[in-house]
Each structure stands twice: as structure tokens, then as C-alpha cells.
Short mmCIF file of C-alpha atoms in Angstrom, two decimals:
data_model
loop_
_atom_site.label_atom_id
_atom_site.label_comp_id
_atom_site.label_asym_id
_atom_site.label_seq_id
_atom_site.Cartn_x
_atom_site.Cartn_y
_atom_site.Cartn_z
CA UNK A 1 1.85 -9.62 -18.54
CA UNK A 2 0.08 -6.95 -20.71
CA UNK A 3 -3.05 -8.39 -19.61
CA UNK A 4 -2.84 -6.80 -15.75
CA UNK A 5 -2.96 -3.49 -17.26
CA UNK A 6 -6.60 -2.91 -15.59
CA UNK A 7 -5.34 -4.47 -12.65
CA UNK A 8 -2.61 -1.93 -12.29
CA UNK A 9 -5.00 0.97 -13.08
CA UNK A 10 -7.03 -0.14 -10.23
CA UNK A 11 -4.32 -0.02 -8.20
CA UNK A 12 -3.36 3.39 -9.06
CA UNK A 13 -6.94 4.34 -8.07
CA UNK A 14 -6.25 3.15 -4.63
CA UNK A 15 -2.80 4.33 -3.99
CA UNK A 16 -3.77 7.67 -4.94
CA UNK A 17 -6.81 7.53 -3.01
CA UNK A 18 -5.54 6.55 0.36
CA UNK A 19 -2.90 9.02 0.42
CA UNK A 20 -4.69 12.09 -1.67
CA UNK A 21 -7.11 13.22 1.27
CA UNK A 22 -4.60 14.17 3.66
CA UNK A 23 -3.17 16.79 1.24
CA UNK A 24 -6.59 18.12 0.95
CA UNK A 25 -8.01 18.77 4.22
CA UNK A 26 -7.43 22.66 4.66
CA UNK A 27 -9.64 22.84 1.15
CA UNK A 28 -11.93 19.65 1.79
CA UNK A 29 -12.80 21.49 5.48
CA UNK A 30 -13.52 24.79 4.03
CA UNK A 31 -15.77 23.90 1.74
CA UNK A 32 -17.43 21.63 4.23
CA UNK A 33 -17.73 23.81 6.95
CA UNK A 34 -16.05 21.48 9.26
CA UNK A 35 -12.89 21.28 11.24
CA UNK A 36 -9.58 19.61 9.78
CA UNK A 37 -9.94 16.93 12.59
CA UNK A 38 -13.06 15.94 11.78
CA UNK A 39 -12.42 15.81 8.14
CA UNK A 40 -8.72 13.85 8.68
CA UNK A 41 -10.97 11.21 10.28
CA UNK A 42 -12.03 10.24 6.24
CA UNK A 43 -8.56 9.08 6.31
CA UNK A 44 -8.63 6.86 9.10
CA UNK A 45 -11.91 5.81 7.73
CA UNK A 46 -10.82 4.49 4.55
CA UNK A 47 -7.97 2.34 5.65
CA UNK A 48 -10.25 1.09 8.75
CA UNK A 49 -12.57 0.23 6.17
CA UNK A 50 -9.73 -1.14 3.99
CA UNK A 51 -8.09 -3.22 6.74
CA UNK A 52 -11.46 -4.62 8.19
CA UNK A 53 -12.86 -5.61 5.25
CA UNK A 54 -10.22 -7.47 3.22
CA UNK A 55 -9.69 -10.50 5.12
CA UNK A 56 -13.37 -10.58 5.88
CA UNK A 57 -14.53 -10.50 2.46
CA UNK A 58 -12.08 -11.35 -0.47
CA UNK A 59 -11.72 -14.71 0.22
CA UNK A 60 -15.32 -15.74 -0.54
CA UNK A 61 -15.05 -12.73 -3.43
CA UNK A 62 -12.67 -15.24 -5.05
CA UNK A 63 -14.73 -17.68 -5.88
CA UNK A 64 -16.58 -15.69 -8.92
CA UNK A 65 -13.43 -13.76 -8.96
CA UNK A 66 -14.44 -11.25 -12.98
CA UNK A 67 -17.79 -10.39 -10.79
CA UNK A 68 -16.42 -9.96 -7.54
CA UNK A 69 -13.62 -7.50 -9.03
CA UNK A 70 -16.22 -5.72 -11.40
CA UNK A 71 -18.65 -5.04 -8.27
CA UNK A 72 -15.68 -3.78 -6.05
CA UNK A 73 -14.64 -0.95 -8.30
CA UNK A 74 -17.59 -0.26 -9.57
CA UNK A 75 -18.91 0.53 -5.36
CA UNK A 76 -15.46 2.13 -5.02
CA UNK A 77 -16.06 4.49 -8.01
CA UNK A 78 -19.37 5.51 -6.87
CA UNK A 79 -17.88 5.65 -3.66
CA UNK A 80 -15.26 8.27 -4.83
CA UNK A 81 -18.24 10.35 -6.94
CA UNK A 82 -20.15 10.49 -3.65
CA UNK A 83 -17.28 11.49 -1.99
CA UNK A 84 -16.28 14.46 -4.89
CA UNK A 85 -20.04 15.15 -4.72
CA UNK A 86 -20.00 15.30 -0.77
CA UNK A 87 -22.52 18.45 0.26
CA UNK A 88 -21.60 17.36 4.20
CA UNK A 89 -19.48 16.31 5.90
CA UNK A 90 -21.50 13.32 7.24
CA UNK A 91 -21.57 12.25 3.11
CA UNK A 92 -18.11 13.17 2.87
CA UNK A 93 -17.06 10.36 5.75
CA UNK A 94 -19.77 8.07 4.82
CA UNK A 95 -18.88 7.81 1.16
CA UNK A 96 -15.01 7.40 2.77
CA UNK A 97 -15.95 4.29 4.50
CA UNK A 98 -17.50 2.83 1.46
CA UNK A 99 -14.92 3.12 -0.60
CA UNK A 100 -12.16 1.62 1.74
CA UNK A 101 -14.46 -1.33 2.04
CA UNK A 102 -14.18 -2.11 -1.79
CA UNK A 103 -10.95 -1.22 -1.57
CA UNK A 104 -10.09 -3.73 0.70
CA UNK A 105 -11.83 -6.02 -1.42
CA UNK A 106 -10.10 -5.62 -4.71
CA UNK A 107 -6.68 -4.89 -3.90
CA UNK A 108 -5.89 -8.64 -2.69
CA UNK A 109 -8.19 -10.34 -4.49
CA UNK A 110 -6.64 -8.58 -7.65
CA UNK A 111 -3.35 -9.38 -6.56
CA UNK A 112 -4.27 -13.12 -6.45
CA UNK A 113 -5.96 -13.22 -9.60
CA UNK A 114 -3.18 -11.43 -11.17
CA UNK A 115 -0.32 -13.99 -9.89
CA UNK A 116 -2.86 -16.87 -11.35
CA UNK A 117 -3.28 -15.69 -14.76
CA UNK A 118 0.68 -15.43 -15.57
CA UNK A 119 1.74 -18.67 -13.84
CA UNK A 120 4.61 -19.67 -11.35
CA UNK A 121 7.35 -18.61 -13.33
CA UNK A 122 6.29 -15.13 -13.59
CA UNK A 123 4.20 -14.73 -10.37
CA UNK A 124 6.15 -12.67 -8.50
CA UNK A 125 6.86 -10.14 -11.61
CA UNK A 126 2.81 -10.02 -11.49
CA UNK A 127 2.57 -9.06 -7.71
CA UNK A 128 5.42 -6.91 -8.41
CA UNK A 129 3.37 -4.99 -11.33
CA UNK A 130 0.52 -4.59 -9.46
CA UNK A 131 1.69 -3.51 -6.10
CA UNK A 132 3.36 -1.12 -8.67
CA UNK A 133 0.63 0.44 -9.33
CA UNK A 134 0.21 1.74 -5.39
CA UNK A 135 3.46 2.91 -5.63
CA UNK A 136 2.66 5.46 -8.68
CA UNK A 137 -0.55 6.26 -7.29
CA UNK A 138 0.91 7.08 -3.75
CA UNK A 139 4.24 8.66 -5.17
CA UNK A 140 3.33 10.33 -8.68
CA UNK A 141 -0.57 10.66 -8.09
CA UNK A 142 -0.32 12.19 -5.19
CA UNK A 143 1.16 15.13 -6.19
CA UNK A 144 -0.58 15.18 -10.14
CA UNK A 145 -3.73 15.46 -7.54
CA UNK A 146 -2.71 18.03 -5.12
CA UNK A 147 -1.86 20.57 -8.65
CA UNK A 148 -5.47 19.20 -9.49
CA UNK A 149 -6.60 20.46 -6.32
CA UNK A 150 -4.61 23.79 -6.48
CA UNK A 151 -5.98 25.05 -10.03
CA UNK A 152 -9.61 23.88 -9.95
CA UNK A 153 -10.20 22.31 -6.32
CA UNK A 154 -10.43 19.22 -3.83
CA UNK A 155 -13.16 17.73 -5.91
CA UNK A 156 -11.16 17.41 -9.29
CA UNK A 157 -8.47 15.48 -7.42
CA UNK A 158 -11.11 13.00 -6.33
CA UNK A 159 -12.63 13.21 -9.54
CA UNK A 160 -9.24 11.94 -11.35
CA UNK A 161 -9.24 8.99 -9.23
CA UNK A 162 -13.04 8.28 -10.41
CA UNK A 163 -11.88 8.80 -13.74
CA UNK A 164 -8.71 5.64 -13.53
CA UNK A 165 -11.49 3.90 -11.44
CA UNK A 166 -14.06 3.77 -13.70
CA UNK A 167 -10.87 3.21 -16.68
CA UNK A 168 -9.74 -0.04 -14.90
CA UNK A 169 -13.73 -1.03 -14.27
CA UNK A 170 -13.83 -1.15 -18.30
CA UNK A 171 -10.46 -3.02 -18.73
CA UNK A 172 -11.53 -5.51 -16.52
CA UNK A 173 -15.55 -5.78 -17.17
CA UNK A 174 -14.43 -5.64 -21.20
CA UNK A 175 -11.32 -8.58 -20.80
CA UNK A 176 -12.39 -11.42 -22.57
CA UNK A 177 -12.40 -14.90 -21.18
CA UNK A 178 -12.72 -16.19 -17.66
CA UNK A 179 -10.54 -15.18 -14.54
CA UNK A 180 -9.27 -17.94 -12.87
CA UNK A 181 -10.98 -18.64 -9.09
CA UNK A 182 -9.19 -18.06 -5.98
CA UNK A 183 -9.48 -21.08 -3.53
CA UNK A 184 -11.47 -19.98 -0.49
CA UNK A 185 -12.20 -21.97 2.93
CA UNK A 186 -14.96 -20.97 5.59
CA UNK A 187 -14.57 -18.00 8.20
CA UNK A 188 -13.73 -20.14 10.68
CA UNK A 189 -10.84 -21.75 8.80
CA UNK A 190 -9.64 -18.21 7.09
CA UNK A 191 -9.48 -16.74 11.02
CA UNK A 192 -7.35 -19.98 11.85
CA UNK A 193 -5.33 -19.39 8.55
CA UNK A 194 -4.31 -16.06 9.37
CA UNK A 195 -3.35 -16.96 12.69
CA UNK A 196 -1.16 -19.68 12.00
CA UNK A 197 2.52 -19.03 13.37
CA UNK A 198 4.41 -18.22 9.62
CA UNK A 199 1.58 -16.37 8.48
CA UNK A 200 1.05 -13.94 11.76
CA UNK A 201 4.86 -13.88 11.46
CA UNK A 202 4.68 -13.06 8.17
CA UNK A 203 1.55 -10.18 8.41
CA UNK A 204 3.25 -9.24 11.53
CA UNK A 205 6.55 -7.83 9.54
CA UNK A 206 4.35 -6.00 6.90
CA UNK A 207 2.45 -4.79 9.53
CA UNK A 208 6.02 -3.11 11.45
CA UNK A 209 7.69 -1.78 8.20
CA UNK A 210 4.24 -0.23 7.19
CA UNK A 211 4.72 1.34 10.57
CA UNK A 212 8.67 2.58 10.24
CA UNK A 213 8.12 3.62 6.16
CA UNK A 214 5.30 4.23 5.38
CA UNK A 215 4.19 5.84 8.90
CA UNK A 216 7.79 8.30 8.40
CA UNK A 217 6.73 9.31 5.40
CA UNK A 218 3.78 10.85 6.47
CA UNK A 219 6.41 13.51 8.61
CA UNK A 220 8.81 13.68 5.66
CA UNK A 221 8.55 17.56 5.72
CA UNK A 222 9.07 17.69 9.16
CA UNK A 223 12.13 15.29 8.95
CA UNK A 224 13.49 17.41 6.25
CA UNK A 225 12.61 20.75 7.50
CA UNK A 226 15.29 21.52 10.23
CA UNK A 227 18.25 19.39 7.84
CA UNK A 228 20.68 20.44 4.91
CA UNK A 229 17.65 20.04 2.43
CA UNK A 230 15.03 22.27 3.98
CA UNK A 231 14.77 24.47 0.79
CA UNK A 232 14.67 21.35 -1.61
CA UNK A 233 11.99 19.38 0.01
CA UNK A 234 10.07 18.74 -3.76
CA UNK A 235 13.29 17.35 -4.99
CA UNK A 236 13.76 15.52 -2.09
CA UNK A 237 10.16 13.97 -2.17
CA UNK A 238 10.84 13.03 -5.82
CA UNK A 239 13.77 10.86 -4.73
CA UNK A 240 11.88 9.13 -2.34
CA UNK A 241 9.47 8.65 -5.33
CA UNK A 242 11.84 7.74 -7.30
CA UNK A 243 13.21 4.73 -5.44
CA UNK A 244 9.76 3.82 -4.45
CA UNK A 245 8.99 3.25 -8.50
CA UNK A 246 12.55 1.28 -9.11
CA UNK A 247 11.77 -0.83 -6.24
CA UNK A 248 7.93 -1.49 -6.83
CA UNK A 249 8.87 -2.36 -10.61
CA UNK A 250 11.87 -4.22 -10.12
CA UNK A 251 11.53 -6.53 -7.20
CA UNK A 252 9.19 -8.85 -9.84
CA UNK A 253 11.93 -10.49 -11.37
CA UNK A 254 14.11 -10.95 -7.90
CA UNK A 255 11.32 -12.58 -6.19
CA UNK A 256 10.81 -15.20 -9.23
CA UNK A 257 14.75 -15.74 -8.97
CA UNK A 258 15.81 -15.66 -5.51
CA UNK A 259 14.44 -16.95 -2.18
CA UNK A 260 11.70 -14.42 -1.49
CA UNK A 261 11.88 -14.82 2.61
CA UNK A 262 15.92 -14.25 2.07
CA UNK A 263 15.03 -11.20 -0.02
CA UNK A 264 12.81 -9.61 2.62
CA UNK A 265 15.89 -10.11 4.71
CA UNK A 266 17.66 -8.32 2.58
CA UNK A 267 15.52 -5.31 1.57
CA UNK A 268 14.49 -4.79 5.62
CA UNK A 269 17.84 -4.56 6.28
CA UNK A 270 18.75 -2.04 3.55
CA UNK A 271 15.23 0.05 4.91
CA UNK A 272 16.70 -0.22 8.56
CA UNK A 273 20.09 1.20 6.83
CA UNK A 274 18.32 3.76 5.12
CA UNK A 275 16.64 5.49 7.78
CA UNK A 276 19.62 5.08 9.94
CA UNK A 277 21.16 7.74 7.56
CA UNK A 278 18.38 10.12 7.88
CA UNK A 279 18.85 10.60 11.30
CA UNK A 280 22.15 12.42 9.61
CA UNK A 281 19.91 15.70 8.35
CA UNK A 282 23.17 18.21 7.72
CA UNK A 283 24.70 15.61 5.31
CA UNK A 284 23.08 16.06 2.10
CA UNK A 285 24.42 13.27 0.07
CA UNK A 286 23.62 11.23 3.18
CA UNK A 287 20.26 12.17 3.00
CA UNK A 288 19.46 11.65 -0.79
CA UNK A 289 21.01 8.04 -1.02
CA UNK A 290 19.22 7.49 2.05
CA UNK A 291 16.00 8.87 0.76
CA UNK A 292 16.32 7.00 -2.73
CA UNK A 293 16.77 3.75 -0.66
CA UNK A 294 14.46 4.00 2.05
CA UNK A 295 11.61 4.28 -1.27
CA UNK A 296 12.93 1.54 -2.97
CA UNK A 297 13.21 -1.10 -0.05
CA UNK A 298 9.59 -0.04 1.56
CA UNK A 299 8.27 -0.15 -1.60
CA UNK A 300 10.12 -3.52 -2.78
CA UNK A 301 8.98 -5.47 0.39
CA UNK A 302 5.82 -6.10 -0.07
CA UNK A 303 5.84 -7.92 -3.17
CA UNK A 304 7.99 -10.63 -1.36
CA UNK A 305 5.45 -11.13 1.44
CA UNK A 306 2.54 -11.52 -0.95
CA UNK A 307 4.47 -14.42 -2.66
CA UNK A 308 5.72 -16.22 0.84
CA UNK A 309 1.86 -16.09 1.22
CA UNK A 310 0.80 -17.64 -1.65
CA UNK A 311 2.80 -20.40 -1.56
CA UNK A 312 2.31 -21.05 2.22
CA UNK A 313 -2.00 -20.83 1.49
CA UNK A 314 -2.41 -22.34 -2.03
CA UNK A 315 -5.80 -23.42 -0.46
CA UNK A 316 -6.50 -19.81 0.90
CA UNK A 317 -4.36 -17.42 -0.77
CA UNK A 318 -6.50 -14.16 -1.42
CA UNK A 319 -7.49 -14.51 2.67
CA UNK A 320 -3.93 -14.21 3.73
CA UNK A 321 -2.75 -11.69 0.73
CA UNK A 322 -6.13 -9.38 2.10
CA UNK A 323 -4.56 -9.99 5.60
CA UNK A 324 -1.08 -9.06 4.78
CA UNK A 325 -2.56 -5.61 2.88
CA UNK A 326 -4.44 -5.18 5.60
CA UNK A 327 -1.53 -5.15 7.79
CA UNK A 328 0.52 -2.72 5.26
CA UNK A 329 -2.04 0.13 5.68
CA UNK A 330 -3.07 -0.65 9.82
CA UNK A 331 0.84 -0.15 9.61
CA UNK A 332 0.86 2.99 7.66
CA UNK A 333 -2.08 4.40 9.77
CA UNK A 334 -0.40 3.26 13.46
CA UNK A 335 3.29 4.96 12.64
CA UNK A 336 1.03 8.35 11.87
CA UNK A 337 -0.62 7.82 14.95
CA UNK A 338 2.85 7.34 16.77
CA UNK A 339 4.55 9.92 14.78
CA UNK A 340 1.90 12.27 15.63
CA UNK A 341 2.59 12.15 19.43
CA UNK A 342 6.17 12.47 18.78
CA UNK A 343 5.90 15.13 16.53
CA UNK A 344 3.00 16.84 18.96
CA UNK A 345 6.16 15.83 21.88
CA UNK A 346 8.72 18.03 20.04
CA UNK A 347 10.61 15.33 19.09
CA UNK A 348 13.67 16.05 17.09
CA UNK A 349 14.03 14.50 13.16
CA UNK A 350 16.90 12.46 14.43
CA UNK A 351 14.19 10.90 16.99
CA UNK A 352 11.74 10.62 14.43
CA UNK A 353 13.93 8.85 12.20
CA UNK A 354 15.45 7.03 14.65
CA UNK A 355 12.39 5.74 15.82
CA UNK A 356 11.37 4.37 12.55
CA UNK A 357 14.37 2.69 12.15
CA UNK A 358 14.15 0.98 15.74
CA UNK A 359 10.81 -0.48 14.03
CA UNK A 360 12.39 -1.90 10.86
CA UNK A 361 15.48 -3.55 12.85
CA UNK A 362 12.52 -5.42 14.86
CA UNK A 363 10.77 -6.53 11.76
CA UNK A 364 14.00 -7.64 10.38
CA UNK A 365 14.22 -9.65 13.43
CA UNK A 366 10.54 -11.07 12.82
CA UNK A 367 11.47 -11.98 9.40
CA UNK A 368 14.18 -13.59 10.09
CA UNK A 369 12.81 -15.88 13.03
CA UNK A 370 10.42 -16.95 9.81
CA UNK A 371 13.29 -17.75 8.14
CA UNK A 372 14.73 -20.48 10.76
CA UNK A 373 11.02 -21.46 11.00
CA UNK A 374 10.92 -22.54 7.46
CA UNK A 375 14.57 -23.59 7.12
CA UNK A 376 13.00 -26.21 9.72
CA UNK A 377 10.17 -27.38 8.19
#
């Protein structure tokens, strides 16, 4: 296991640099010259990126798998140095696009290669560790880069992630020894893979609690703004952290024990739960248990999806883990897009919440329809 350290770094990179931007646009803007619209568009153009190009390209990538994963963070560190380097705009969203594109590359393709070099026994601990490392870079990097930001600017917060970037590059580039291939078919037969009934099932539930926890999360200070922990928002954003690191590291060992399309089960209906309770904002110790779970079950879930993938595509598995991370951040970006035209509609926290939680109880339902579908097969 202690050789996926530079596949967690890389991860780390790209957790912290999907979610990073959208702290920075008052200061990205400014220094720009352009609106906060225009520049919140580099968002949306790095998980567009991200989401097209994954299931597109890392299958094929898999095939000289130590190249494929050098070349991918080596454009996605330039990518970020262009971006931190950005005298326009124009570069700014350019470079944005770039980088989601190797993004998209190396996150499932890493993932694959990962679960291959530990074996069957321990493949699920090995998604677990690094799907981890989104969860740091999303929950602890997040805010490491916003201080960045505060005390010497928007450009040293892009800069860190160049500087993990470039540190995982070197793990990886340095590793001796080969990394095993990843089994790839033709474009025709990757599109017909991904839409195969279990597996669009299966991309189709990432893709729904990407939109109920990760797309909430993007309003968390709203949701917590009119309740009993208005004043403690930090500590109540560590919490979320918090369960989002317990469930990212531990769900490794569950999935190599237990039946991982039971355990989604499980975890989507302890997320469903979870933001059930925050609809109730004046109880505080509500709100905290419900905070601390709703982090660890989105966070735990998608480690059990990448494995029900692997084993359902051993001919084709980095196509349908690139579709199912895909899905994950389409999911994130569609519940800001639909939280954004509640929030813009006035809607309440209890709505918001609400909302989210309607979303999770229908990709419960999904995953449990795979369920009977495999219990049948």
C-alpha cells in the first residue's frame, strides 16, 4: 500500500484544484479585470473538461499506463502554472480547460492502476486510499489554499497545487518497475460498455448523490447561515471535513469485506438520513451529527462504485471507473446549478436541504434496483 503514495498526492492536486477556484473569484476577477461570472465559468470549465475527457481518453491511456500517468500530470501541472501565471482572462479559462482534461485522464486511470498493483484482497482499501486523497484536497486543501490566498494572493493557492502536482509527477516518473496495463476495448465498444444497464445504473447513482452532497455543499454557508450554528460556520465546515476524511479512509477495508453494492445501500441511506436532519437548522446537536455523517457517507460512496465497476468490466475497467468520476463531478457541477436557482428563488435551508435529500432517497432507489439486478444474474 505505501507504494500509492504518488497516486494519492495526485489526487490531492485535483481535489484541491476543482474546488479551490470558487473561493477565489472576488481576488482571481480583480486582478483580471473581469467579472466574477465570467471568471466562475473556469470552474465549470475544468469539470466539463474533466467529465468529457475521462471516458474518452483513459481507456486507451491504459494501455502504456507509467507514460500515460506521467504525461497527464505533467499537462495538468503546466496547466495549473499557466493558470497561476494567467495575464487574461482568456489564459486564465484556457489553461482551466487544459487542466480538467488531464485531470480527467489521471484520476481513473490512477484509480485502476492503483487497485491492480495491490491485488484483490486489498483492492478496495486501494480505491479507498486514493479517492482519499480528493477528500483531503477538497476538505483540508481547500481551506490551507484560501489562507494561501489571503496572505500572499490567488496565485500562491494555485501555485501549492503545482507544487503536490509536480511532487506526485516525481513519485510516479521516479517508481521503479513497470505499472501494470489496464485492459482497453475500441470506442465503439467503451460507448456500449458504459451504456450497459448495471453500469448506467451504476454511473447513474454516482451521478445523483454527486448532485444531493456534493452539489449542497457548495450552499453550506447558506444552509447554516439562518440555523443554531450561524456564528460557528468554520467549526461546522470542519465536521463536515471531518467525516468526509473517516469515511474516504475507512470505507477500504468495508468494501474488501462486505458486499460493496449492499454497502452503497447502506451508506446512501445513512446520506439520505443525514441531510434529512439538516433540514432541522435550530437543533444544534442535530446539525453536527448530521453534518459529520452527511461527510462521511458522500465521501465513503464512491469507493464502492469504483469496485462494483471493476469487477463488472475486468475487460474495460479504467473506461467505466473514468465514466463513473465523470458522473461524480457532472453531479457536483448540476446540484450547483440547481442549488443556484433555488438559492437565486429564496428558497429556505430546510428546502435546500430537503431537496438534496429528495435526490439521495432516489439514488438509493437506483442502487437498489442494481441490487435485484445482480441478485438475478
Amino acid at each position: 500500500m505505501r507504494r500509492l503514495w504518488p497516486f494519492v498526492l495526485g489526487s490531492v492536486a485535483l481535489g484541491l484544484d476543482a474546488y479551490v477556484v470558487a473561493g477565489l473569484l472576488p481576488s482571481i476577477a480583480s486582478s483580471l479585470g473581469a467579472r466574477e461570472a465570467t471568471v466562475g465559468l473556469g470552474v465549470a470549465a475544468f469539470t466539463g473538461s474533466y467529465a468529457v475527457s475521462g471516458p474518452l481518453l483513459a481507456g486507451r491511456a491504459g494501455q502504456r499506463s507509467r507514460r500515460s500517468l506521467v504525461t497527464a500530470l505533467l499537462v495538468f501541472t503546466m496547466a495549473n502554472l499557466a493558470t497561476a501565471l494567467s495575464p487574461t482572462v482568456g489564459v486564465f479559462l484556457g489553461a482551466r480547460v487544459v487542466a480538467g482534461a488531464a485531470a480527467g485522464v489521471y484520476s481513473p486511470l490512477s484509480s485502476a492502476v492503483a487497485a491492480e498493483l495491490v491485488g484483490e484482497q486489498r483492492r478496495g482499501r486501494a480505491l479507498a486510499l486514493v479517492l482519499a486523497g480528493l477528500a483531503v484536497g477538497t476538505v483540508f486543501g481547500v481551506p490551507i489554499g484560501l489562507s494561501l490566498a489571503q496572505r500572499w494572493g490567488w496565485r500562491a493557492a494555485i501555485l501549492l497545487i503545482v507544487v503536490i502536482g509536480g511532487a506526485a509527477l516525481a513519485g510516479i516518473a521516479l517508481r521503479g518497475g513497470e505499472l501494470p496495463a489496464i485492459p482497453a476495448s475500441g470506442a465503439a465498444d467503451r460507448l456500449r460498455s458504459i451504456t450497459r444497464p448495471k453500469n448506467l445504473l451504476t454511473v447513474t447513482v454516482t451521478l445523483l448523490t454527486g448532485i444531493a452532497s456534493l452539489g449542497l455543499y457548495t450552499y453550506l454557508t447558506v444552509v447554516l447561515s439562518a440555523g443554531s450554528l450561524a456564528s460557528h460556520q468554520s467549526m461546522a465546515i470542519w465536521v463536515w471535513g471531518l467525516g468526509g476524511a473517516v469515511g474516504a479512509l475507512g470505507i477500504g477495508r468495508l468494501v474488501d469485506r462486505c458486499d460493496p453494492l449492499r454497502l452503497s445501500a447502506v451508506i446512501l441511506a445513512g446520506l439520505t438520513c443525514a441531510l434529512i436532519g439538516m433540514t432541522q437548522g435550530q437543533v444544534p446537536g442535530v446539525v453536527v451529527v448530521s453534518l459529520f455523517v452527511w461527510g462521511l457517507c458522500g465521501w465513503a460512496s464512491l469507493a464502492p462504485q469504483q469496485h462494483v465497476l471493476l469487477q463488472a468490466n475486468p475487460a474495460d475497467g479504467a473506461t467505466a471507473v473514468a465514466a463513473n468520476a465523470s458522473a461524480n463531478y457532472l453531479g457536483s457541477a448540476l446540484g450547483a446549478t440547481i442549488g443556484s436557482l433555488l438559492v437565486a428563488a429564496h428558497a429556505t435551508p430546510s428546502v435546500l436541504c430537503g431537496s438534496a435529500a429528495a435526490v439521495a432517497a432516489l439514488a438509493l432507489l437506483f442502487q437498489l434496483a442494481r441490487q435485484r439486478m445482480s441478485s438475478k444474474t
